[in-house]
Structure formats: structure tokens, C-alpha cells
Amino acid sequence: MKATNRTLRAGTMLAAAFTLAIGFAGTASADTTLTVWDWKNGDPVTADYYAAVKKDFEAAHPGVTVKYVMQPHDQYYTLLGTAISSGQGPDVVLLHGGSQAKERVSALTKLDDKVADIKGTVAGWDEFTGADGGLYAVPISIQGFAVYYNKDLFAKAGLDPEKTPKSWADLSATAEALKKAGVAPFALGNKEGFGADFFLSAVAANGWTKAQQDAWTKGDLKWSSPEVKAIVQAWVDTKGAGWYADGANSTAKFMDEYESFERGENAQTIGLISDVAHWKEFDEFLGADKVGVYVMPPIAGGDGSLKLPLAGGIGYGVTKFSPNQDLAADLVKSFADTDHMKIFFETAGAIPANTKVDTSDTKSPSAKVILAWLSDGVPLAHNNMSTAEVEEWHRQSQLLFTGETTVDKAVARLDDVQAQSKKK
Amino acid sequence: MAAVERKQKRVLWAISIPMAILALSAVYPIFFTINAALKTRKGFVLDRFGLATDPTFANFSQAWNQSRLSEYFTNSVVVTIGAVLLLLLVSSLAGYALAILRFRGSKLIFTIILVSLMIPVQVVLVPFYRTMIALDLINSRAGLIIAYTAFFLPFSVYLMTAFYARLPRELFEAAQIDGAGLVQVWWHIMLPMGKPALITLGILNTLYCWNDLLISLLVLQDQRTLMVGIAALRGEYTTNVPLLAAGICLAAAPIVIIYMIFQRQIVSGIAVGAVKG
Amino acid sequence: MTSTMIAKETESRQPTAGRRSIFGNNAHRLAYLFVLPALVLVILFRIVPLIWGLGYSFTDYNGMSTPTFVGVQNYVAIAHDPVFLDSLINMLILLATLPIWIGLPLVLAILIHQGVPGGKLFRAVYFFPAVLSSVIVGAIFNMLLRYDGSFNAALKAMGFSAIDWLGNSNTALFSLIAVQLWATFGMSLLIFLAGLSTVPSDMLEAAKLDGAKLMQTWWYIVIPSIRPIIEFAAVVTTIGMLTSMFGLIYVLTAGGPGTATTLPEFLIWLEQGKMNRPGYASAISMVLFLMMGGLAWIQIRIMSKNADL
């Protein structure tokens, strides 16, 4: 018994020493390594794209290793924050276009000189442009909001599956017809408040003038102004009119909402054009010929034309503290390279930011429609809000649905948050 | 009297029905997870609760190979074993000093350790990260071992101290008469006597280290542990539930097995730690 | 070495040993050495970051530029931040449910100890949810609790109307609490079972001979005899309630609807990560820490007593 105990204890000590030794041995570093942080590279659909970038870059730069680190998306900005605040971490980072990128430009390298040669071929720079007008990340995808609909359910409600709503009145009539047929007009998930973001951006897109969009971005167009308040009012009214399936506040937009659309439980959904919840995925579930797509009409205003709200989706930037500035910038450009972007488009179904990518051989009817819209888009309103405003809109949109607040109270509160974040 | 007992028996039988339902609910997630892991992504979206009629093992191999869980598995094993052993070593030494040796300031030290038990991880995230960088412990498994030890130490020290304080002092007095040194007393008496508490701590800390996400994310950025790999299976928008479920099965299996083996010891170990005589 | 033996030995121990070391004064230097590794680790990685974080809370730190001292500005701001105030209220509601977190596993433990049929199996099985990560627990309850989920299907089948468990401000927090309770009660159950195993069985037998009713036996004999362990479980549970709900909140409600399920822990994550305001987040953290301080004081007293210091 005593002997066993002694052996056990000796073994324990040995094992401790062993693990510590292994632990320390793991710290040895190679020669130049470029570390990339994102939340995408482990995704099976993007695997080919990332492998191609790595292979080509390492072949062109002997002695350099590209190291992808995929972070869980929910902790991504927390981790990035710790890395930035301590001035040590990845060389290249992925960012969402809009406020998430713009609020972090002081930690990123200005890329204007380095990307001059690709500036013309890549689109979506606005979302990654700092207040100083400098470019801080290279967009790799274009993101936009389109309304997808289920042609079978349109037919079931006696609607022409090829005729899409062109005005708010059309849209209301469509919703009424669908309701009569016992079909929920829209799938809606607002658990995180994303449903409200999509609604705001989609409805504002063709209702606001260019000047109003600019004022919105600067924080000068208040929530209580008629253009904005009308959308908040419509958010409540459409719920009252029974446009949405019940339980929106407890339905996650990703992917509960889209999965119910894919199961054919609702007729329409405001979806994306890249990554997920897009033509490629809906085609797969409903059949390419059963999926239709249109641009959300405005409540009022606009010039009658319907343009797709779009923006640079995600983009790679170089951190200021990276010791390999030039190499990192090269790698960032390699992500947006035409050949690589082609793989990105074909395997992940993302609309590439690189306009040179040949997308003519795509078979999806909705993809063709979307690609034709790309040349002339309008801004994505919610991308140009401060993060604090976005978060508050998430909360207020839910309370408007539960009836715990009114439109007047909600816009008053949002005005406050908007004013506060503008001050900073 | 017999009637009373019979009645009690009947009451217990009646009560066991809701308890059995609760037990079923506790087993259900395991069934659900395994069942989901056997479906394809499309099959899962179309029918989430039904039995996997056409089981596929592709998710397991994908999680293990493409999602590199096999690689992360090694990291998790090394780091967990290292941290648990270090925790046991440090906390049994500290417990010995605080409970048996008692010196000026031991109460203050014990209080400091208990206060640190109340600090939520989120509160110290950024400063903790900067401390790790300052000590050059980022991106090394040794760094993570030390970080785990620091984070889970307060509870362990508390339990060891409480446990040792309850042992009969005659044991050590006898040892002292024998002229044994403190180190020998620790080695020959404290460690063997502390076995029940050490086993409990071993199990609990294994669970904590194995399941930890946040500390590992911060410290081991380039190599990853299993839980981080699993968390990363949750995409920005989509969660491929079958793939995630397969990953969770792979990651939870060792813990479930360890728990089944040591179930009894956990119970008795906690008892000695927590009950005041 | 079984627990019962230890407990008995403990009882038989004379309280005359006093507070002084039995190893004479020379041993002290070595004792400091023994406690040093623990102390260094705790101070370096927990206490120092805490003080550092306290420093941040008086700055406008945004994670990038050099922090500037702004005095108590952050504290004034959070005092006027409706989201923070809501999160405090939610925290108080959560804390108010503590008796259920203790009572439920306690009753179950007593039943198992009383020899409920199938008790051994229950004991093994109840712990399973505690082993699983909150990601999978969240994923499952998401599907059960959603508006078109299984719970509502059952309600409708019984003729009731559906409830939006996670989407209604009145039910969301309680649904969340119930799920977390379900996921963690196995741990407290084990602690209670362990405590019960030290209650001398002749005490129970004596009660039975007196013809005491089951309920009375529990209330007057069993529960008082394991009071210390109940206090201990309360401490462990409270810490868990305040610091480990993030995973479930993230998956099940994302803090909503509105602020209905935003707990301080979740708000700190939001401000620190998404909103990129570590200075502000630090101030919230410090307030949370101070509030826990009051709680901590009680807890430390209980724990010190348990450790016999």
C-alpha cells in the first residue's frame, strides 16, 4: 500500500515535469510568420479559398508562413480588443465593413499607397475608409440586402410568381394575399435585433435621398425626423398587420428565420447576397427555379427606381503593430486577388468585391438578377450607425414588438444615444 | 409502525416518477447530441428532432480532421494534465501551510485568496492579458498551464485548507516527535492523507480546464484547445449543428468517462471538504 | 478513507489545539515558502489585474489610444445608463431565486438519500448536464422554447395558448434562469448528497422509531444537521450565478428582448468587445465587483468558519 502510494506520487511528479517541459517546448518560433485572425477560415465552404491564398502567397514569398487563426465569432472583437490594447497580436485581421472597421482605424495601417494598383478593380472601399479619407482594409466581399421569396407560395396565394412588388402599396397587397392563403408573408428573426437592422436598411435604401443618407452617416439625421420615424412606425405597423410569423423576438435571424423560410413555412425573407442566407443556400433548399428576388420598395419618397442597398461586406486590414508591414499588405491584397476571389465566389457563394471576377457562368437565376444590380447600389443605412446606436435599436425594436414602448419614446431614446455617440 | 413505513415506501415510489422524468430530461441532451451528429446539415434543418434514419459518420471525421480537433485534442490533454497536477501541488502545499503550520499573516493570505475567488473573469480580461504578455506567457502551453492554475487556484486552496484543518492534529504531532522535517511530513503524511480532497479537486479542475473557453482563447492564440475549436465551429451566422454536435461528442466523451469512473470519489471528496465538523 | 470516518474523527477532535503551529518557530520560514507559489499566482494574475482594471475605470480608454484620466466620469455615466440599471435589477431578480437553486437539489438529494427507487441511477444521470457545454444546452433549449418549439406544441395540445418564452420580457429572464438551473443543479445535488452521507444513520433511525413523519424528519433533523454544507453550496451557487451565465444568454436571448435578460456580466462583454469601450466596461466591472464584495464578505465569513481559521 505504502509502496503503491510512493510510486503514484513519484509518477505524478514525473508527469508534472514532463507536461511542463512539453509546454515550454511548444514555444519555439519559426522564421517569418504572418498571423491572420478572422472568423471564417475554418468554414468548410471557404476552405479552398483560404488554401489557395496560402499556397500562392507562400510560393511567392519563400520563408514566409501564413498562419490562419479562426476565432469564435462571438468573442472576436473582445479578443481583437485585447490584442490591440496590448499592441501585440496578429498581422492581418478581418473586419466587418462599417462601424466595426471605422471605430478601429487607429489600430490599422493606412493602405492607400499599397493598394493604389487594385483600387479600381475592387469595390466596397467606403466601408473601410477612415474619417481622414484613408483606406484601412481591403474588402473581399460585397454585402447587400435583398428580399427573397418562395415562388410556390406566391402561386398558392394567387400571385404571379414573376411579378414582384414595386411600391409599398404593392408590398402590402402581396402581404394581404399571402395572409388570406394562410401563409405568413415574412419570416422574421429579431432575437439579436438583426431583423430590425435589415428592415431599416432595406426600407431606407430607396426612400432616403443621397443627402439624407450622408446626414445619417454623420449623425445629423435624427431618429425623430420624419424619414426615420416613418420606418420605425412601419416596423410596428407591419407587425400589427400580421406580416410576420409569431415569436420574432425569440427567433434568431441566423439561422432560425432562414431555416423556416427554407422549410417553406413563410413566403418571403430579407436575406443577404453573400456568405449565408443568400441565393446559393435558398436555391439548394427550395430549388433554383422556385427562388425569386426583389429589392424592398420604400414606404414613400424615392424616384421610383429600386436600387439594391449594398456595401463592402468584410475586409482584411493590417495591424499597426505588425512587424511585417509590407508582407502583410501583400497578403491582404492576395485575399482580393481575382483568381482567389473567383474560388471564393464559386465555393462560398459570396459576391466578390473584386469586379474583375468572371461571374457570367453562374446558373442561379436569382444570382444573375443580383449581379446585374451590383453596378448601381445605394448605402446600407445600419452600417453607418455607431455601434451604440445599433445596440439600442436592437433593444428598442424588440420592445416595440412586445408593446413595452411606443414609437415616440423609442425614437426619443435613440436620439439621445445618437447624440451621445456623435459627441465622442 | 410497519404501516408508517409502508406508507413512506409508497410515497417514495410516487415521488420517483417525477424524478425519473427529470432524469430523462437530463439524458435527453446526450441523446439529442448524438442523434444530431448522425444527420447531415440539410437533414437536420428539415427535421430537427426526429431520429437519424440514415446515419452518417461524416461529421465526426470532418470535425476530427478538417476542423483539426485531433490537433487541438493533444493541446487540451497536455494543458489539462499539466494544470491539474500543478494545481494539486500548489494547493496542497498552501493548504498544509495555512491549515496546519499557521503563521503570522496566514489569515490575511487566506482572505486574499478567498477575495480573488469573487473576481469574475470578465472584470480582469484586459489587464490579465497584458500581464501574460509582460511575462511572455502568451502562446505557450506552459503559459496556459500557469494561467489555469492561477484562475482555479483559489477554490482549490480553500478546499485543501478546509480539509487539512479537519484532520486530527495528533497525526502531525506524532510526526514531529519522530523528528520528521516539514517537507517529509508533507510528502509522507499530507499528500496521502489528502487523497480524497485531492481526487475531488483533480476531477473538478479537470472539468474546469477541459471546458474552459475564455482563458484559453486569450492565452493560446496560435494553438487552440478543444473547446475553442468547438466554439469556432459556430460560424458568424450559421451553426452547422450536426458538425458541432459531433465535435461536442468527441470533446465530452473523455469527461463523461472520467466522471463515470470517479463519481463515487467526487461525492466523498466534497463531503470532507465542505462539512464542518 | 471515507467521508464518514473523517467526519467522526473531526467530531472527536479536541478544540484545545489552539491557533499556534505545532512545529515551533523555525518552521515558519518554510511555511511561508509553502504558501508562496499560491500567493504569487493569485496576486500576479488576479489581484494585480483587478487593481489595473480599477485604474482603467477612471480613464477614457478605448483600447487603442493612450488612456487619459477622466476621474469618475465613467461612474457618473453608468449611473445614468438605463441599460446598466436594468442589468442590476435583473441581477437582483436572479439572486432572489437563490432559494430555488438550493431547495430543488436539496430536496432531490434528501429523496435519493432516503432511498427513492432508482436513486443511484438518478444520482449518476443528474450530473450530465453539468458536464455539457452551454453551447449545446443552449442549442437544445433554443429549439424547445422557441415560439414554434416543442414546449408550445405541448401547451397547444393541452388547450393552452402558446407563450413566447424567450421573446416576452416577463418570461425571458425566468426561462433563462430555469435552463441554467436545470443545467447546474446536479453539482449542488452532489454536494448535498456528500453532506447527507455524513449524517449518522442512527439519528434518522431514532426519528423513525419516534414515528416522526417523513417531512418532519427532514425539516427538524436532516436539514439542520447539514447546515454548513447548505451554506457552502449557497456560496458556490451564487458565484456561479453571477459569473457563468454568459454562454446561455448569448445563445438563448442575446440579452433581450430589450434589456430583459441583460445581466452585468453580459453587458461587460458587450461594452468591452462590440462597443470597444474597455474603460467604461471596467467601471461596470468595478461596480459589479463592489456589489459582490458585500456578498463576498458574508461568504468569506462562512468559508473561513468552514476552514476553521
CSV table of C-alpha atoms in Angstrom, one decimal, chain A residues 73-75 77-78 81 84-86 100 103-107 191-192 194 246-252 256 260 263 265 387-388 391-392 394-396 398-399 402 404 413 424, chain C residues 56 61-65 81-83 142 145-148 164-170 246 250-259 262 267 269-270 272-277:
chain,number,residue,atom,x,y,z
A,73,HIS,CA,-17.2,35.0,-33.8
A,74,ASP,CA,-18.9,35.8,-30.5
A,75,GLN,CA,-15.5,36.6,-28.9
A,77,TYR,CA,-14.0,41.7,-31.1
A,78,THR,CA,-13.2,41.1,-27.4
A,81,GLY,CA,-9.6,44.4,-28.4
A,84,ILE,CA,-5.0,45.9,-29.9
A,85,SER,CA,-4.8,47.3,-26.4
A,86,SER,CA,-1.6,45.4,-25.7
A,100,GLN,CA,-16.8,47.9,-36.7
A,103,GLU,CA,-14.1,52.5,-35.0
A,104,ARG,CA,-10.8,50.6,-35.1
A,105,VAL,CA,-8.9,52.6,-37.8
A,106,SER,CA,-6.4,53.9,-35.3
A,107,ALA,CA,-5.1,50.4,-34.8
A,191,LYS,CA,-33.7,37.8,-31.2
A,192,GLU,CA,-30.5,39.7,-31.6
A,194,PHE,CA,-30.8,41.9,-36.6
A,246,ASP,CA,-45.2,34.9,-34.4
A,247,GLY,CA,-42.3,34.8,-32.0
A,248,ALA,CA,-40.0,37.1,-33.9
A,249,ASN,CA,-38.3,38.2,-30.6
A,250,SER,CA,-37.3,34.7,-29.8
A,251,THR,CA,-36.3,33.7,-33.3
A,252,ALA,CA,-32.6,34.0,-34.2
A,256,ASP,CA,-33.9,30.1,-37.3
A,260,SER,CA,-38.1,28.3,-41.6
A,263,ARG,CA,-38.6,24.7,-45.0
A,265,GLU,CA,-43.0,27.9,-43.8
A,387,THR,CA,-22.3,50.6,-32.6
A,388,ALA,CA,-24.0,52.1,-29.6
A,391,GLU,CA,-27.3,48.1,-30.0
A,392,GLU,CA,-30.0,50.5,-28.8
A,394,HIS,CA,-31.9,46.2,-31.3
A,395,ARG,CA,-33.3,46.7,-27.9
A,396,GLN,CA,-36.0,49.3,-28.9
A,398,GLN,CA,-37.8,44.3,-29.5
A,399,LEU,CA,-39.7,46.5,-27.0
A,402,THR,CA,-43.7,43.5,-27.0
A,404,GLU,CA,-43.4,48.0,-23.8
A,413,ARG,CA,-34.2,57.4,-26.6
A,424,LYS,CA,-17.3,61.2,-28.9
C,56,TYR,CA,-8.8,51.8,-16.4
C,61,TYR,CA,-9.5,54.0,-22.5
C,62,ASN,CA,-10.9,52.8,-25.8
C,63,GLY,CA,-8.3,50.0,-26.3
C,64,MET,CA,-6.3,51.9,-28.8
C,65,SER,CA,-5.2,55.4,-27.8
C,81,ASP,CA,-27.1,54.3,-18.2
C,82,PRO,CA,-30.6,52.8,-18.3
C,83,VAL,CA,-29.1,49.5,-19.7
C,142,ASN,CA,-33.5,27.1,-28.2
C,145,LEU,CA,-38.5,27.1,-26.1
C,146,ARG,CA,-38.9,28.9,-29.4
C,147,TYR,CA,-42.3,30.0,-30.4
C,148,ASP,CA,-42.9,27.1,-32.7
C,164,ASP,CA,-43.2,33.3,-26.4
C,165,TRP,CA,-40.9,32.1,-23.6
C,166,LEU,CA,-37.7,33.8,-24.7
C,167,GLY,CA,-39.3,36.7,-26.6
C,168,ASN,CA,-41.5,38.1,-23.9
C,169,SER,CA,-40.0,40.4,-21.3
C,170,ASN,CA,-42.0,38.8,-18.5
C,246,PHE,CA,-22.8,34.4,-20.3
C,250,TYR,CA,-25.5,34.6,-25.7
C,251,VAL,CA,-27.2,31.5,-27.3
C,252,LEU,CA,-30.7,31.9,-25.9
C,253,THR,CA,-31.6,35.6,-25.8
C,254,ALA,CA,-28.7,37.8,-26.6
C,255,GLY,CA,-29.7,39.9,-23.7
C,256,GLY,CA,-33.2,40.7,-25.0
C,257,PRO,CA,-36.0,41.4,-25.5
C,258,GLY,CA,-34.9,44.9,-24.8
C,259,THR,CA,-32.8,44.5,-21.7
C,262,THR,CA,-29.0,41.6,-19.9
C,267,LEU,CA,-23.1,44.0,-20.5
C,269,TRP,CA,-18.8,41.7,-22.6
C,270,LEU,CA,-20.9,44.0,-24.9
C,272,GLN,CA,-15.7,45.6,-23.9
C,273,GLY,CA,-15.9,43.7,-27.2
C,274,LYS,CA,-18.5,45.0,-29.6
C,275,MET,CA,-18.7,48.6,-28.2
C,276,ASN,CA,-14.9,48.7,-27.8
C,277,ARG,CA,-15.0,50.7,-24.5
